[in-house]
mmCIF file of C-alpha atoms in Angstrom:
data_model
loop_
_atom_site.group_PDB
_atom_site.id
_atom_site.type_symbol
_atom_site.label_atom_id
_atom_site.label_comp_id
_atom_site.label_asym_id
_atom_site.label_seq_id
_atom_site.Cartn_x
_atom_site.Cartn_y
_atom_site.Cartn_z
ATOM 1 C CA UNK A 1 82.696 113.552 114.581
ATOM 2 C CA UNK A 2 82.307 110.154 112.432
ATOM 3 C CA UNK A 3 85.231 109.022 109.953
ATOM 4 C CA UNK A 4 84.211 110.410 107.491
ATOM 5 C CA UNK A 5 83.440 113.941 109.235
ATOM 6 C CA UNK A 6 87.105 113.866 110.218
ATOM 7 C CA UNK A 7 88.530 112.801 106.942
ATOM 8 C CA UNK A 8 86.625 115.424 104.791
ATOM 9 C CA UNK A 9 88.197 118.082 107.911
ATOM 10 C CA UNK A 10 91.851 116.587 107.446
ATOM 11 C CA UNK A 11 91.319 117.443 103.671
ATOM 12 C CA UNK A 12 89.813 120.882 104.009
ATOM 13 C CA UNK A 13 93.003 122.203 106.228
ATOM 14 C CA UNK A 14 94.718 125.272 105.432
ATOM 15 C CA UNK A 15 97.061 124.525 102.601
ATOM 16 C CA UNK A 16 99.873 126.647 104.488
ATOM 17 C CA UNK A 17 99.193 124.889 107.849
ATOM 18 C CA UNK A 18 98.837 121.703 106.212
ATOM 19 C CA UNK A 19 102.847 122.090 104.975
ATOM 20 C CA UNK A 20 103.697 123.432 108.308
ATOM 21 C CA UNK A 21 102.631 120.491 110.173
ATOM 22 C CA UNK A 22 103.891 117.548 107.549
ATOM 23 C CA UNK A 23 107.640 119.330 107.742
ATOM 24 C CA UNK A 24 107.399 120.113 111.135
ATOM 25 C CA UNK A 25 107.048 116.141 111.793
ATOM 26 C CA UNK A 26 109.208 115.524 109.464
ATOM 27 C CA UNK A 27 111.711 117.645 111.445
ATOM 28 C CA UNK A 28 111.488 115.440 114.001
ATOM 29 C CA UNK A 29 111.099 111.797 112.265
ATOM 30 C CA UNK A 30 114.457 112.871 110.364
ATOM 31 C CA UNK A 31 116.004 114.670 113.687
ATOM 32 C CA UNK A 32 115.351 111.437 116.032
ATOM 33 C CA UNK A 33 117.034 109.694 112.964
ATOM 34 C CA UNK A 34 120.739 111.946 113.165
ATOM 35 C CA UNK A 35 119.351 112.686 109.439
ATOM 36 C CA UNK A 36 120.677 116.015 108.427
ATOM 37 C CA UNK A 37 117.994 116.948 106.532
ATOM 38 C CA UNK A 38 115.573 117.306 109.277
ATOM 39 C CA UNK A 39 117.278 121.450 109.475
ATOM 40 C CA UNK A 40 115.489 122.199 105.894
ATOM 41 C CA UNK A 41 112.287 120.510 106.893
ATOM 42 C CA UNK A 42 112.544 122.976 110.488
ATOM 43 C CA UNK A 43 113.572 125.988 108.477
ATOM 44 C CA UNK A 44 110.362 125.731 106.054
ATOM 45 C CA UNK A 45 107.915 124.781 109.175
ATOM 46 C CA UNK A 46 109.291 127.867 111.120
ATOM 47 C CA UNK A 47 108.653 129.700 108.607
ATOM 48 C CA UNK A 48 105.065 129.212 107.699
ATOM 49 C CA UNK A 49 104.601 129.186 111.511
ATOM 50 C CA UNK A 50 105.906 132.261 111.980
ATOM 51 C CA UNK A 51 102.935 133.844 109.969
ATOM 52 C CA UNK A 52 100.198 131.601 111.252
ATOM 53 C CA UNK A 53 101.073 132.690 114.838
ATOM 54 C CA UNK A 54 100.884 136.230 114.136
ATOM 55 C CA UNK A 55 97.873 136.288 112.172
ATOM 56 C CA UNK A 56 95.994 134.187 115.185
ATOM 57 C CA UNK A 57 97.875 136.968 117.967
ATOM 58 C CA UNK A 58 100.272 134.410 119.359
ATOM 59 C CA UNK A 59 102.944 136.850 118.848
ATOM 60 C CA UNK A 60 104.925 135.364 121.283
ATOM 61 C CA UNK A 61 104.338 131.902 119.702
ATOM 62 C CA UNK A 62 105.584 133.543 116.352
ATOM 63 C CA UNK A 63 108.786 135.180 117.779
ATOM 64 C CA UNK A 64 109.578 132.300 118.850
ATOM 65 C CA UNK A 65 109.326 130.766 115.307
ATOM 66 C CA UNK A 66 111.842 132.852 114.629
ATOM 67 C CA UNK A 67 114.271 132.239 117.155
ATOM 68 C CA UNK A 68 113.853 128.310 115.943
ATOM 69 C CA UNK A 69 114.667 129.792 112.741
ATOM 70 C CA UNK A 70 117.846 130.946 113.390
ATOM 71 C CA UNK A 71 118.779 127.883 115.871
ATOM 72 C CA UNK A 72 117.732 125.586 112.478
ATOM 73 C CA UNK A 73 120.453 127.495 110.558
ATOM 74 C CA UNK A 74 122.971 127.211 113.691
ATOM 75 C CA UNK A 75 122.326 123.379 113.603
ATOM 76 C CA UNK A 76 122.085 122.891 109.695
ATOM 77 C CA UNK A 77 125.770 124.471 109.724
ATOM 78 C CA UNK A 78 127.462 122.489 112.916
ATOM 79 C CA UNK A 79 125.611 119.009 111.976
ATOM 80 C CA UNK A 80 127.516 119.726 108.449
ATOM 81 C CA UNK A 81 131.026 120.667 110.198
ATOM 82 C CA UNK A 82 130.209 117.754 112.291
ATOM 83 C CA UNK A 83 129.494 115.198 109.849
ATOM 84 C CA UNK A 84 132.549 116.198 107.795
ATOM 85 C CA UNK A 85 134.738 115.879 110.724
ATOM 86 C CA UNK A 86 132.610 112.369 111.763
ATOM 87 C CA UNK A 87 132.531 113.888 115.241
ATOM 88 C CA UNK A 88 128.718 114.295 115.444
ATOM 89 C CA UNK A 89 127.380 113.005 118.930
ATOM 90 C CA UNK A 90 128.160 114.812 122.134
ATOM 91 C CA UNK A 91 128.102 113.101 125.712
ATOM 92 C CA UNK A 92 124.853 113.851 127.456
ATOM 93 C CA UNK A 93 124.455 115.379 131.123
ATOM 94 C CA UNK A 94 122.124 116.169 134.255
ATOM 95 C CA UNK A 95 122.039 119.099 136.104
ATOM 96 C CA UNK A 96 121.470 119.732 139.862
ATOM 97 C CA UNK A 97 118.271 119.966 141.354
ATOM 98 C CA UNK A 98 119.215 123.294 142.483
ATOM 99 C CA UNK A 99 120.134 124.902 138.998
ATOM 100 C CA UNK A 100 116.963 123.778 138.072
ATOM 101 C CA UNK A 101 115.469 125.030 141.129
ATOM 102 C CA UNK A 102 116.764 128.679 139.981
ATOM 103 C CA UNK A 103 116.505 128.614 136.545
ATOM 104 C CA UNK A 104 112.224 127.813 136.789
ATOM 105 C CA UNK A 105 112.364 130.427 139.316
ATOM 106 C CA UNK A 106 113.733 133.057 137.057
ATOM 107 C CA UNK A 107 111.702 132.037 134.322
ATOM 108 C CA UNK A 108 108.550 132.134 136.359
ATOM 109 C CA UNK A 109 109.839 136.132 136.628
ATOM 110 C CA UNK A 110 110.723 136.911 133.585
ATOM 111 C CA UNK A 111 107.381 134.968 132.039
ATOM 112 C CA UNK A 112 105.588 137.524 134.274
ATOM 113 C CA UNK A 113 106.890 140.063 133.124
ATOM 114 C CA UNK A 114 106.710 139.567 129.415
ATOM 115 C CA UNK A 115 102.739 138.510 129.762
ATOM 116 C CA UNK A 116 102.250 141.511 131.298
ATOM 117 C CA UNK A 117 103.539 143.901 128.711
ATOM 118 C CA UNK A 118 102.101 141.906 126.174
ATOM 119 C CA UNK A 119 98.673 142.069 128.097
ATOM 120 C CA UNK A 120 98.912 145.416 128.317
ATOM 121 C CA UNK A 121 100.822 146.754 125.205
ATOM 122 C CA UNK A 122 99.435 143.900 122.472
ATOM 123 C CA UNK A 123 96.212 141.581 121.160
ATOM 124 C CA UNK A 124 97.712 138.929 121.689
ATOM 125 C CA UNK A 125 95.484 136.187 123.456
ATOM 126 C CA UNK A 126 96.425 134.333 126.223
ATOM 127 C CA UNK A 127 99.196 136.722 126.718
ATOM 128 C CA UNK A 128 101.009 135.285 130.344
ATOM 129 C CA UNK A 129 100.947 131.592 129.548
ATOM 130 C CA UNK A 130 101.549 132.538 125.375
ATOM 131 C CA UNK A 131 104.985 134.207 127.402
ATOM 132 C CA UNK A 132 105.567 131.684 129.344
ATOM 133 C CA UNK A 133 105.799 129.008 127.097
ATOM 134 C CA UNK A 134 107.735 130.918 125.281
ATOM 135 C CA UNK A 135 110.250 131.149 127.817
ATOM 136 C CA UNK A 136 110.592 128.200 128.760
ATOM 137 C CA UNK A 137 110.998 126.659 125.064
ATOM 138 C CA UNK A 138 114.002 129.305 124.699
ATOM 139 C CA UNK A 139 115.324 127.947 127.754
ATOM 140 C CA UNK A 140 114.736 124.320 126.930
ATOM 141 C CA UNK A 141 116.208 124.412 123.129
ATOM 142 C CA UNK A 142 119.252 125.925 125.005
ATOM 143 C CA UNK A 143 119.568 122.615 126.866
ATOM 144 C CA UNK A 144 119.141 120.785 124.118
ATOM 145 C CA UNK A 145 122.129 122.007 122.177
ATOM 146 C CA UNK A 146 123.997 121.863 125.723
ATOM 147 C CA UNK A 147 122.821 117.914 125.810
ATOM 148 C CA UNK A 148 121.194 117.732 128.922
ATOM 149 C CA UNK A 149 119.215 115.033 129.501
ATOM 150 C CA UNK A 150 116.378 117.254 131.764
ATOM 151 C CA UNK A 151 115.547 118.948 128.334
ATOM 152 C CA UNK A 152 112.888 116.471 127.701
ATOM 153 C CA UNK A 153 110.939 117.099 131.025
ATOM 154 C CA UNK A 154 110.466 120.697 130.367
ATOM 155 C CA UNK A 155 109.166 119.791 126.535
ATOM 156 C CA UNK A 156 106.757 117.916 127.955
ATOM 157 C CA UNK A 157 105.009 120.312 130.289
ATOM 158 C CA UNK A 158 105.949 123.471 127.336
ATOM 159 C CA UNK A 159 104.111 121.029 124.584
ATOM 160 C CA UNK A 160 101.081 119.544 126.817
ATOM 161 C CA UNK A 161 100.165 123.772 127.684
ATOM 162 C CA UNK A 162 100.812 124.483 123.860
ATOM 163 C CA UNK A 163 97.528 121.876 123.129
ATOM 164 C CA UNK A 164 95.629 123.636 125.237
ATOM 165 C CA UNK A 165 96.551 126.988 123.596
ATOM 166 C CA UNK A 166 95.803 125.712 119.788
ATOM 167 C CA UNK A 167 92.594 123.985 120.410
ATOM 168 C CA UNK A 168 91.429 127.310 121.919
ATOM 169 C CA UNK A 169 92.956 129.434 118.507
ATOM 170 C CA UNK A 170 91.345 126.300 116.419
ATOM 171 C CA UNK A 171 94.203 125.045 115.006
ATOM 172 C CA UNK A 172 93.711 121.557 115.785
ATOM 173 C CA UNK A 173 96.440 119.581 113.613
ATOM 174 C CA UNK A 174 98.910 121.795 115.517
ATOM 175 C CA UNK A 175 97.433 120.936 118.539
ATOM 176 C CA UNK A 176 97.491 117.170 117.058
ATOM 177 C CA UNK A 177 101.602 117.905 116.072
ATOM 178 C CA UNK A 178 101.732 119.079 119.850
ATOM 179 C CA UNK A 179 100.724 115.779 121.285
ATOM 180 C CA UNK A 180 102.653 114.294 119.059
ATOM 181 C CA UNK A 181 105.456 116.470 120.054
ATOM 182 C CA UNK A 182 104.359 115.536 123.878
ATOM 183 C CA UNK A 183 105.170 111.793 123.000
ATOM 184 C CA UNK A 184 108.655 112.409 121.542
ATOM 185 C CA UNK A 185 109.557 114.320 124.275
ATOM 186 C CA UNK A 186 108.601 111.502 126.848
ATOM 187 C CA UNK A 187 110.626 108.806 124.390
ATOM 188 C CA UNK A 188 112.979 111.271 123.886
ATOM 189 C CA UNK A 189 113.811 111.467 127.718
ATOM 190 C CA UNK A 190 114.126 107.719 128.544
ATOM 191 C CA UNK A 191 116.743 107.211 125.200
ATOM 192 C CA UNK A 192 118.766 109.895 126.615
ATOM 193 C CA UNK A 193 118.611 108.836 130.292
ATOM 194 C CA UNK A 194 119.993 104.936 128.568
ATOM 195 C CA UNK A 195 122.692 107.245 127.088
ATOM 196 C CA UNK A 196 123.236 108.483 130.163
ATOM 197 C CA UNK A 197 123.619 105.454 132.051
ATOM 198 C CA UNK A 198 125.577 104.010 129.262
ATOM 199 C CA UNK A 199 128.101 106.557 129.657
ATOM 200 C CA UNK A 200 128.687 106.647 133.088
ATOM 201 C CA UNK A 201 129.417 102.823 132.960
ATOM 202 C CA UNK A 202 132.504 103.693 130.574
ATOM 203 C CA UNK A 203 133.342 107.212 132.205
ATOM 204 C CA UNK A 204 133.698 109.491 134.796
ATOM 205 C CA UNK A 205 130.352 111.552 135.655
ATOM 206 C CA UNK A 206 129.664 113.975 133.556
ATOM 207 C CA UNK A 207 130.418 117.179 134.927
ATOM 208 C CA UNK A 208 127.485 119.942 135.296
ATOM 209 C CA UNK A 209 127.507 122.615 133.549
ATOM 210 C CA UNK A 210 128.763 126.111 134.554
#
């Protein structure tokens, strides 16, 4: 594909996923920024996405959209209470080897066993690793509101899998927002490991959580 092959494709997207991917960037641009505005820009991406899943069969995908959804109004709301109270900015942690050990262990399970009753019960394509990344994302957004550094690592492997799942449903510029995603996550990971280090050099280790 030439330059101007891919620029006449950029301009013949979807108009739905077109808006989906600019805000869903913008999410992040305006999240890695503290900018409180990046919750709108997730609430209008989840959305849209929530539709173009299910009308591709990534029902899992598009559940998931919807759990985002909710976590977008959770975060709009305490990023508001926090900013009002100029208290926003937690301390970040690691966990042990072994929680991690047993949480990918019992996500392994219960991926299984989602993929199979959506292999067996629903159209959906790609139905075990469509579960598992869904999974593991709801796992990994919970360790991102908990602040733990290890977040990053399991973005990474969740976002690099999602490329492979898009280009095969042809929707490349979410595969593209994917990659991009797969980037963040890696930068994303070595700012929070400085934090880390940062903190420990002023406190105590941060204690794991329960």
């Amino acid at each position: 594909m030439d330059i101007l092959e891919s620029i006449n494709y950029y301009m013949n997207l979807p108009f739905l996923e077109t808006i989906a991917v600019i805000t869903a960037l913008l999410y992040v641009i305006l999240a890695a920024k503290g900018n409180i505005l990046c919750w709108p820009m997730a609430l209008i991406s989840t959305l849209l996405y929530t539709a173009i899943f299910y009308e591709v069969y990534l029902w899992m995908d598009s559940l998931l959209q919807v759990y985002y959804f909710g976590m977008a109004i959770w975060g709009w709301i305490n990023w508001k209470k926090a900013k009002e109270q100029q208290t926003l900015g937690l301390p970040v942690t690691f966990l042990s080897i072994r929680f991690h050990g047993v949480a990918v262990a019992s996500l392994v399970i219960i991926s299984l066993a989602v993929g199979f009753l959506m292999d067996n019960y629903t159209p959906t394509d790609f139905p075990y690793i469509d579960a598992a990344t869904t999974v593991f994302a709801v796992f990994a957004t919970y360790l991102v509101v908990k602040r733990v550094v290890e977040n990053w690592l399991y973005w990474v492997v969740i976002d690099i899998v999602s490329i492979f799942i898009y280009i095969e449903k042809g929707l490349a510029p979410t595969a593209f927002l994917f990659a991009f995603y797969t980037l963040f996550a890696i930068y994303g990971f070595v700012q929070w490991f400085k934090l880390y280090k940062g903190q420990q050099l002023q406190h105590s280790p941060a204690e794991s959580l329960s």
